[in-house]
Amino acid sequence: MKLNTKDMVLIALFAALTAIGAFIKIPIGVVPFSMQFLFCGYSGVILGAKKGFMSQILYVGIGLLGIPVFTEGGGIGYVLKPTFGYLLGFIICAFVVGKLIEKKEKLTFLNVFLPLVLGLSITYIIGVSYMYMILNIYLGVDISINGAIAAGATPFIIPDLGWSTLVAITSLKIVPQLKRLGYI
């Protein structure tokens, strides 16, 4: 895939927006509530599968290099944080959302919302599984899978479905305009 300057700017922009979403957070338990999923969802919808994937890879890569763009900083040691799995989930989420939406000739609320919910589900599966493993194996915290779900998914379902709804509604206006103007 050959990227032009516009593509590179858009990829960097969505990586930056995801980083900004990490700073807008409410610390509750092991997993803080943030706006990262909002921008991850937009990256898949607006950029498509490959560029959305690249934007989230760039975001995670920058954080792993030591730039403090994650909710709790950055650096290679972040892979041992219980929340790192959600970052991996964002990468897959952006790709899946983009892939499913790219196939649609016309955007409707449901054909944007349902891929977002699938991407969110993937993020939760990867995030909760990773958190469970890090807490139990690395940190020695005895937590059941139900406890991990209760800490890492349950409190976030309603807000994340809200973000998915917002992305789906606004994308119906934003995406056609961006296409018309030649930005995507």
Coordinates of N, CA and C in Angstrom, one line a residue, residues 54-138:
M54 N -3.2 1.3 10.7 CA -2.0 2.0 10.8 C -2.0 3.1 11.8
S55 N -3.1 3.8 11.9 CA -3.2 4.9 12.9 C -3.1 4.4 14.3
Q56 N -3.7 3.2 14.6 CA -3.6 2.6 15.9 C -2.3 2.0 16.2
I57 N -1.7 1.4 15.2 CA -0.3 0.9 15.3 C 0.7 2.0 15.6
L58 N 0.5 3.2 14.9 CA 1.3 4.3 15.2 C 1.1 4.8 16.6
Y59 N -0.1 4.9 17.1 CA -0.4 5.3 18.4 C 0.3 4.4 19.5
V60 N 0.1 3.1 19.3 CA 0.7 2.2 20.2 C 2.3 2.2 20.1
G61 N 2.8 2.3 18.9 CA 4.2 2.3 18.7 C 4.8 3.5 19.4
I62 N 4.2 4.7 19.2 CA 4.7 5.9 19.9 C 4.8 5.8 21.4
G63 N 3.7 5.2 21.9 CA 3.6 5.0 23.4 C 4.7 4.0 23.8
L64 N 4.9 2.9 23.1 CA 5.9 2.0 23.5 C 7.3 2.5 23.4
L65 N 7.5 3.5 22.5 CA 8.9 4.2 22.4 C 9.2 5.0 23.6
G66 N 8.1 5.3 24.4 CA 8.4 6.1 25.6 C 7.6 7.4 25.7
I67 N 7.0 7.8 24.6 CA 6.2 9.0 24.7 C 4.9 8.7 25.5
P68 N 4.7 9.5 26.5 CA 3.6 9.2 27.4 C 2.2 9.5 26.9
V69 N 1.7 8.7 25.9 CA 0.4 8.9 25.3 C -0.6 8.0 25.7
F70 N -0.3 7.0 26.6 CA -1.3 6.1 27.1 C -1.9 6.7 28.4
T71 N -3.0 6.1 28.9 CA -3.7 6.7 30.1 C -2.7 6.7 31.3
E72 N -1.7 5.9 31.4 CA -0.8 5.9 32.5 C 0.6 6.0 32.1
G73 N 0.9 6.8 31.0 CA 2.3 7.0 30.6 C 2.6 6.4 29.3
G74 N 3.8 5.7 29.2 CA 4.3 5.1 28.0 C 5.5 4.3 28.3
G75 N 6.2 3.8 27.3 CA 7.4 3.0 27.5 C 7.2 1.5 27.2
I76 N 8.2 0.8 26.9 CA 8.1 -0.6 26.6 C 7.6 -1.4 27.8
G77 N 7.8 -1.0 29.0 CA 7.3 -1.6 30.2 C 5.8 -1.6 30.3
Y78 N 5.1 -0.8 29.4 CA 3.7 -0.7 29.4 C 3.0 -2.1 29.0
V79 N 3.8 -2.9 28.3 CA 3.2 -4.2 27.9 C 2.9 -5.1 29.2
L80 N 3.4 -4.7 30.3 CA 3.2 -5.5 31.6 C 2.0 -4.8 32.4
K81 N 1.4 -3.7 31.9 CA 0.3 -3.1 32.5 C -1.0 -3.9 32.2
P82 N -1.9 -4.0 33.2 CA -3.1 -4.8 32.9 C -3.9 -4.3 31.7
T83 N -3.8 -3.0 31.4 CA -4.6 -2.4 30.4 C -4.0 -2.4 29.0
F84 N -2.8 -2.9 28.9 CA -2.2 -2.9 27.5 C -3.0 -3.7 26.5
G85 N -3.7 -4.7 26.9 CA -4.5 -5.5 26.0 C -5.6 -4.7 25.2
Y86 N -6.1 -3.7 25.9 CA -7.1 -2.8 25.3 C -6.4 -2.1 24.1
L87 N -5.2 -1.7 24.3 CA -4.5 -1.0 23.2 C -4.3 -1.9 22.0
L88 N -4.0 -3.2 22.3 CA -3.9 -4.2 21.2 C -5.3 -4.3 20.5
G89 N -6.3 -4.3 21.3 CA -7.7 -4.4 20.8 C -8.0 -3.3 19.9
F90 N -7.5 -2.1 20.2 CA -7.8 -0.9 19.4 C -7.3 -1.1 18.0
I91 N -6.1 -1.7 17.9 CA -5.5 -2.0 16.5 C -6.4 -2.9 15.7
I92 N -6.9 -4.0 16.3 CA -7.7 -4.9 15.6 C -9.1 -4.3 15.4
C93 N -9.6 -3.6 16.3 CA -10.9 -2.9 16.2 C -11.0 -2.0 15.0
A94 N -10.0 -1.1 14.9 CA -10.0 -0.2 13.8 C -10.0 -0.9 12.4
F95 N -9.2 -2.0 12.3 CA -9.1 -2.8 11.1 C -10.5 -3.4 10.8
V96 N -11.1 -4.1 11.8 CA -12.3 -4.8 11.6 C -13.5 -3.8 11.2
V97 N -13.5 -2.7 11.9 CA -14.6 -1.7 11.7 C -14.4 -1.2 10.3
G98 N -13.2 -0.8 9.9 CA -12.9 -0.3 8.6 C -13.2 -1.3 7.5
K99 N -12.8 -2.5 7.7 CA -13.1 -3.6 6.7 C -14.6 -3.8 6.4
L100 N -15.3 -3.8 7.5 CA -16.8 -4.0 7.4 C -17.5 -2.8 6.7
I101 N -17.0 -1.6 7.0 CA -17.7 -0.4 6.5 C -17.2 -0.1 5.1
E102 N -16.0 -0.5 4.7 CA -15.5 -0.3 3.4 C -16.4 -1.0 2.3
K103 N -17.0 -2.1 2.7 CA -17.8 -2.9 1.8 C -19.2 -2.3 1.6
K104 N -19.6 -1.3 2.3 CA -20.9 -0.7 2.2 C -20.9 0.4 1.2
E105 N -21.9 0.3 0.3 CA -22.1 1.4 -0.7 C -22.7 2.7 -0.1
K106 N -23.6 2.5 0.8 CA -24.3 3.6 1.4 C -24.2 3.4 2.9
L107 N -23.8 4.4 3.7 CA -23.8 4.3 5.1 C -25.2 4.5 5.7
T108 N -25.5 3.6 6.6 CA -26.7 3.8 7.4 C -26.3 3.7 8.9
F109 N -27.2 4.1 9.8 CA -26.9 4.0 11.2 C -26.4 2.5 11.5
L110 N -27.2 1.5 11.1 CA -26.9 0.2 11.5 C -25.7 -0.4 10.9
N111 N -25.4 0.0 9.6 CA -24.2 -0.6 9.0 C -22.9 0.1 9.4
V112 N -23.0 1.1 10.3 CA -21.9 1.7 11.0 C -21.9 1.2 12.4
F113 N -23.0 1.3 13.1 CA -23.1 0.9 14.5 C -22.7 -0.5 14.7
L114 N -23.2 -1.5 13.9 CA -23.0 -2.9 14.2 C -21.5 -3.2 14.0
P115 N -20.8 -2.7 13.0 CA -19.3 -3.0 13.0 C -18.6 -2.4 14.2
L116 N -19.1 -1.2 14.7 CA -18.5 -0.6 15.8 C -18.7 -1.5 17.1
V117 N -19.8 -2.0 17.2 CA -20.1 -2.9 18.4 C -19.2 -4.2 18.2
L118 N -19.1 -4.7 17.1 CA -18.2 -5.9 16.9 C -16.7 -5.5 17.2
G119 N -16.3 -4.3 16.8 CA -14.9 -3.9 17.1 C -14.8 -3.6 18.6
L120 N -15.8 -3.1 19.2 CA -15.8 -2.9 20.7 C -15.7 -4.3 21.4
S121 N -16.5 -5.2 20.9 CA -16.5 -6.6 21.5 C -15.1 -7.2 21.4
I122 N -14.4 -7.0 20.3 CA -13.1 -7.5 20.1 C -12.1 -6.9 21.0
T123 N -12.3 -5.6 21.2 CA -11.4 -4.8 22.1 C -11.6 -5.3 23.6
Y124 N -12.8 -5.6 24.0 CA -13.1 -6.1 25.3 C -12.5 -7.5 25.5
I125 N -12.7 -8.4 24.5 CA -12.2 -9.7 24.6 C -10.7 -9.7 24.7
I126 N -10.0 -9.0 23.9 CA -8.5 -8.9 24.0 C -8.1 -8.2 25.3
G127 N -8.8 -7.1 25.6 CA -8.4 -6.3 26.8 C -8.6 -7.1 28.1
V128 N -9.8 -7.7 28.3 CA -10.1 -8.4 29.5 C -9.2 -9.6 29.6
S129 N -9.0 -10.4 28.5 CA -8.1 -11.5 28.6 C -6.7 -11.2 29.0
Y130 N -6.2 -10.1 28.4 CA -4.8 -9.7 28.7 C -4.8 -9.2 30.2
M131 N -5.8 -8.5 30.6 CA -5.8 -8.0 32.0 C -5.8 -9.2 33.0
Y132 N -6.6 -10.2 32.7 CA -6.7 -11.4 33.5 C -5.4 -12.1 33.6
M133 N -4.7 -12.2 32.5 CA -3.4 -12.9 32.5 C -2.3 -12.1 33.2
I134 N -2.3 -10.8 33.0 CA -1.2 -10.0 33.7 C -1.5 -9.9 35.2
L135 N -2.7 -9.8 35.5 CA -3.0 -9.7 37.0 C -2.7 -11.0 37.7
N136 N -3.1 -12.1 37.1 CA -2.9 -13.5 37.7 C -1.5 -14.0 37.6
I137 N -0.9 -13.9 36.4 CA 0.4 -14.5 36.2 C 1.6 -13.6 36.6
Y138 N 1.5 -12.3 36.1 CA 2.6 -11.4 36.4 C 2.6 -10.7 37.7

